[in-house]
Coordinates of C-alpha atoms in Angstrom, one line a residue:
M1 CA -11.0 21.2 2.6
T2 CA -12.1 17.8 2.8
E3 CA -11.9 16.8 6.7
P4 CA -10.8 13.7 8.2
V5 CA -13.7 10.8 8.7
T6 CA -13.8 8.4 11.4
L7 CA -15.7 5.1 10.9
A8 CA -16.6 3.1 13.6
V9 CA -18.2 -0.3 14.3
G10 CA -18.0 -2.6 17.5
G11 CA -14.5 -2.3 18.9
A12 CA -12.7 -0.9 15.6
E13 CA -12.3 2.6 14.7
L14 CA -10.5 4.0 11.6
T15 CA -9.4 7.5 10.9
V16 CA -8.9 8.4 6.9
L17 CA -7.1 11.8 6.0
P18 CA -8.3 12.8 2.8
E19 CA -6.1 15.8 2.3
D20 CA -2.9 13.7 3.0
G21 CA -3.3 11.3 0.4
C22 CA -6.3 9.7 1.4
R23 CA -4.3 7.5 3.9
I24 CA -5.4 5.7 6.8
G25 CA -3.8 7.6 9.7
S26 CA -5.3 5.7 12.5
L27 CA -6.5 2.1 13.2
R28 CA -7.6 1.3 16.5
V29 CA -9.0 -2.0 18.0
D30 CA -10.5 -2.0 21.1
G31 CA -8.4 1.1 21.8
T32 CA -5.1 -0.4 20.8
E33 CA -3.5 1.5 17.5
L34 CA -2.1 -0.8 15.1
L35 CA -0.4 1.8 13.1
R36 CA 2.1 4.2 13.3
T37 CA 0.5 7.5 13.7
S38 CA 3.4 10.0 13.9
S39 CA 3.7 12.1 10.9
E40 CA 7.3 13.2 11.9
R41 CA 8.6 11.3 8.7
P42 CA 6.9 12.3 5.6
H43 CA 4.8 9.7 4.4
G44 CA 6.2 7.2 7.0
Y45 CA 2.9 6.8 9.0
G46 CA -0.5 5.2 8.9
S47 CA -1.3 3.6 5.6
F48 CA -1.3 5.4 1.7
P49 CA -2.4 4.1 -1.4
M50 CA 0.7 3.5 -3.9
V51 CA -1.2 5.0 -7.4
P52 CA -0.9 4.9 -10.3
W53 CA 2.5 3.1 -9.6
A54 CA 3.8 1.3 -6.7
G55 CA 7.4 1.7 -5.2
R56 CA 10.1 2.6 -7.5
T57 CA 10.0 3.5 -11.4
A58 CA 13.5 3.5 -12.9
Q59 CA 15.0 7.2 -13.4
G60 CA 11.1 8.1 -13.2
R61 CA 10.8 6.9 -17.0
F62 CA 8.2 4.4 -18.2
R63 CA 7.2 3.6 -21.9
N64 CA 3.5 3.4 -23.1
G65 CA 3.7 2.0 -26.5
G66 CA 6.4 4.5 -28.7
I67 CA 6.2 6.9 -26.1
V68 CA 8.7 7.5 -23.3
Q69 CA 7.4 9.5 -20.5
Q70 CA 9.3 11.2 -17.3
L71 CA 8.0 11.4 -14.1
P72 CA 9.3 13.4 -11.1
V73 CA 12.1 11.8 -9.6
N74 CA 11.3 12.0 -5.9
S75 CA 13.4 9.4 -4.7
P76 CA 16.7 10.1 -6.5
P77 CA 17.5 8.4 -8.8
H78 CA 13.9 7.0 -9.1
A79 CA 10.4 7.9 -8.9
I80 CA 8.6 6.4 -5.9
H81 CA 5.1 5.4 -4.7
G82 CA 2.6 7.2 -7.3
T83 CA 0.9 10.7 -7.0
G84 CA -2.2 9.4 -4.7
A85 CA 0.0 9.8 -1.7
H86 CA 0.9 13.5 -2.4
T87 CA -3.0 14.4 -3.4
A88 CA -6.0 15.9 -1.6
W89 CA -8.9 13.2 -2.2
Q90 CA -12.4 14.2 -2.7
R91 CA -15.3 12.5 -1.1
A92 CA -17.3 10.9 -3.7
N93 CA -20.5 9.2 -2.3
A94 CA -23.5 10.5 -0.9
A95 CA -24.3 6.8 0.2
D96 CA -21.6 6.7 2.6
T97 CA -22.2 5.5 5.9
D98 CA -20.9 4.9 9.5
T99 CA -19.0 1.7 8.1
S100 CA -18.0 2.8 4.6
V101 CA -16.5 5.7 2.7
T102 CA -15.5 6.6 -0.9
Y103 CA -13.1 9.0 -2.1
T104 CA -11.7 10.1 -5.7
Y105 CA -8.9 12.1 -7.2
D106 CA -8.6 13.1 -10.6
L107 CA -5.1 11.8 -12.6
G108 CA -3.3 14.6 -14.3
D109 CA 0.0 16.4 -14.2
P110 CA 2.7 15.3 -13.1
W111 CA 1.1 11.8 -14.5
P112 CA 1.0 12.5 -18.1
Y113 CA -2.9 10.6 -18.7
E114 CA -6.0 11.8 -17.7
G115 CA -8.3 9.2 -15.4
L116 CA -10.0 8.7 -12.4
V117 CA -8.9 6.9 -8.9
T118 CA -11.3 5.7 -6.5
Q119 CA -10.6 4.1 -2.9
V120 CA -13.5 2.6 -1.0
F121 CA -13.1 1.9 2.7
E122 CA -15.4 -0.8 4.3
L123 CA -14.8 -1.4 8.2
A124 CA -16.3 -4.4 10.0
P125 CA -15.9 -5.5 13.7
D126 CA -13.1 -7.8 12.9
S127 CA -11.8 -6.3 9.4
L128 CA -11.2 -3.6 6.8
T129 CA -11.7 -3.8 3.4
V130 CA -9.8 -1.3 1.2
T131 CA -10.4 -1.2 -2.6
L132 CA -8.4 0.9 -5.5
A133 CA -10.0 1.6 -9.1
V134 CA -7.7 3.3 -11.7
E135 CA -9.7 4.5 -14.7
T136 CA -8.7 6.5 -17.9
T137 CA -11.2 9.1 -19.1
S138 CA -8.9 9.4 -22.7
E139 CA -6.1 7.0 -23.8
S140 CA -4.6 3.9 -22.4
F141 CA -1.7 3.7 -20.1
P142 CA 0.0 1.2 -18.0
A143 CA -0.5 1.5 -14.3
Q144 CA -0.1 -0.1 -10.9
A145 CA -1.6 0.0 -7.5
G146 CA -1.0 -1.2 -3.8
W147 CA -0.9 0.3 -0.1
H148 CA 1.9 0.9 2.2
P149 CA 1.0 0.5 5.9
W150 CA 3.3 1.1 8.5
F151 CA 2.3 -1.4 11.4
L152 CA 3.9 -0.8 14.8
R153 CA 6.3 -3.5 15.9
R154 CA 5.0 -3.3 19.6
L155 CA 1.6 -2.6 20.4
S156 CA 2.2 -1.5 24.2
E157 CA 5.4 -0.5 25.9
D158 CA 6.1 -3.8 27.4
G159 CA 4.5 -6.0 24.5
E160 CA 6.3 -8.3 22.5
E161 CA 7.7 -7.3 18.8
A162 CA 5.3 -8.5 15.9
V163 CA 6.2 -11.5 13.9
L164 CA 5.9 -12.0 10.4
A165 CA 4.7 -15.2 8.7
F166 CA 4.1 -15.3 4.8
D167 CA 5.2 -18.3 2.5
P168 CA 6.3 -16.5 -1.3
A169 CA 6.9 -18.6 -4.0
W170 CA 10.0 -16.5 -4.9
Q171 CA 11.8 -13.2 -4.3
E172 CA 12.6 -10.7 -6.6
E173 CA 16.4 -10.4 -6.5
R174 CA 17.2 -6.7 -5.8
G175 CA 20.0 -4.9 -7.6
E176 CA 22.5 -2.2 -6.3
D177 CA 20.1 0.4 -7.7
R178 CA 17.4 -1.1 -5.3
L179 CA 15.1 -2.6 -8.3
P180 CA 14.6 -5.9 -9.4
T181 CA 17.1 -7.6 -11.8
G182 CA 14.1 -9.9 -13.3
R183 CA 15.9 -12.9 -11.9
R184 CA 13.6 -14.8 -9.5
V185 CA 15.3 -16.4 -6.4
D186 CA 14.1 -18.6 -3.3
P187 CA 13.2 -16.3 -0.6
R188 CA 16.4 -15.1 1.7
P189 CA 16.2 -13.9 5.2
G190 CA 15.7 -10.4 6.0
P191 CA 15.9 -7.7 6.9
W192 CA 14.2 -6.9 3.7
D193 CA 13.2 -4.0 1.4
D194 CA 12.2 -6.6 -1.2
C195 CA 9.6 -7.8 -3.3
F196 CA 7.9 -11.5 -3.1
G197 CA 5.9 -13.4 -5.4
M198 CA 2.7 -14.8 -4.2
P199 CA 0.9 -16.2 -7.4
D200 CA -2.3 -17.5 -5.2
G201 CA -2.7 -14.1 -3.7
V202 CA -1.0 -12.4 -0.9
D203 CA -1.5 -13.9 2.4
A204 CA 0.6 -12.8 5.5
T205 CA 0.2 -12.8 9.1
L206 CA 1.4 -10.2 11.9
T207 CA 1.3 -11.5 15.4
W208 CA 1.8 -9.5 18.5
P209 CA 2.3 -12.4 21.3
G210 CA -0.3 -12.4 23.8
E211 CA -2.1 -9.3 22.2
M212 CA -3.2 -9.3 18.4
E213 CA -3.4 -11.3 15.5
L214 CA -3.2 -9.4 12.2
R215 CA -4.0 -11.2 8.8
I216 CA -3.1 -9.2 5.5
T217 CA -4.6 -10.8 2.4
S218 CA -5.2 -9.5 -1.3
P219 CA -5.7 -11.2 -4.6
V220 CA -2.7 -9.6 -6.1
E221 CA 0.5 -11.6 -6.7
W222 CA 3.0 -9.5 -5.6
V223 CA 4.1 -8.0 -1.6
V224 CA 7.0 -5.7 -0.6
I225 CA 8.3 -6.3 2.8
Y226 CA 9.9 -3.8 4.4
D227 CA 11.4 -3.9 8.1
Q228 CA 14.3 -2.2 8.4
Q229 CA 13.0 0.8 11.2
A230 CA 12.9 -0.1 14.7
D231 CA 9.5 1.1 15.5
A232 CA 7.7 -0.6 12.3
L233 CA 7.4 -2.4 9.5
C234 CA 5.5 -2.8 6.3
V235 CA 3.4 -5.4 4.4
E236 CA 2.6 -3.9 1.2
P237 CA 0.5 -5.8 -1.6
Q238 CA 0.8 -4.5 -4.7
T239 CA -0.4 -5.3 -8.6
G240 CA 3.2 -5.5 -9.6
P241 CA 6.6 -5.6 -8.8
P242 CA 8.7 -2.3 -8.3
N243 CA 9.4 -0.9 -11.8
G244 CA 6.6 -2.5 -13.1
L245 CA 5.6 0.0 -15.1
N246 CA 8.5 -1.1 -17.2
T247 CA 8.8 -4.6 -16.5
A248 CA 5.3 -6.0 -15.8
P249 CA 3.1 -3.3 -17.7
R250 CA -0.9 -3.6 -17.1
L251 CA -2.6 -1.5 -19.3
V252 CA -5.7 0.5 -18.4
T253 CA -8.1 1.0 -20.9
L254 CA -11.4 2.7 -21.1
I255 CA -13.0 -0.7 -21.0
D256 CA -10.8 -2.2 -18.7
P257 CA -9.7 -0.5 -15.4
L258 CA -7.7 -1.4 -12.9
E259 CA -8.9 -2.8 -9.8
A260 CA -7.3 -3.9 -6.5
S261 CA -8.4 -5.0 -3.2
T262 CA -6.8 -5.5 0.3
T263 CA -8.3 -7.1 3.5
W264 CA -7.0 -6.8 7.4
S265 CA -8.8 -9.0 9.5
W266 CA -7.9 -9.3 13.4
R267 CA -8.6 -11.1 16.5
R268 CA -7.4 -10.5 19.9
L269 CA -5.3 -12.9 21.5
Q270 CA -6.3 -12.0 25.1
V271 CA -9.1 -9.9 26.6
P272 CA -7.9 -6.0 26.6

């Protein structure tokens, strides 16, 4: 068993749970928790990696060239959020420090291709950077990567709800099957379980008035916003839209792995 690891620097403390999908189990800034930490909802806490696909894949099927592959339908009628969140990861780097740690897991059944996924966490006093890489060890395949954080709506019992600010170029129209229709529309008011395009990279800010500001950035061009639960909301950078294995495939080859990163930067709005 790979034990949880806690990184700490300055007032920041990060806990990684490799046995539970290598998710972030906790992120505390000056003693204040930013993430929902209750594990009562399966996969509905902390922040977990979505890999080797992100969001929903229609009916669990995707095509790689002339071959149609079938994934387990774990959110009927679709396959959702990849295999990484359901896998125990292994610590991979003997050079890990008090502020950096690396984990890997081997791709395989039920994913139909062999490969390696690596996730690196790097903690600073005012930021966290997480990097994912997907490599193939044999044949090429389409893949996606992203993260699914559950940020608390309120940081304290008497605190105000978080305010989300972002400026997407478009919204992927969502069909009755909860997948993008392929039509891009002007961004619409929430509540959302929707994907947005940000071609210059994801840039979103959560502000807990009078308490904390958190900026979420990533070079990737898509972000899913999910804000339909009372106590948490999700800002999910990912390398393609939901069902992207079919509609926007990014091929991983022996010479061209898929790499993605996201950075959370925070600042206190008052002295704790």
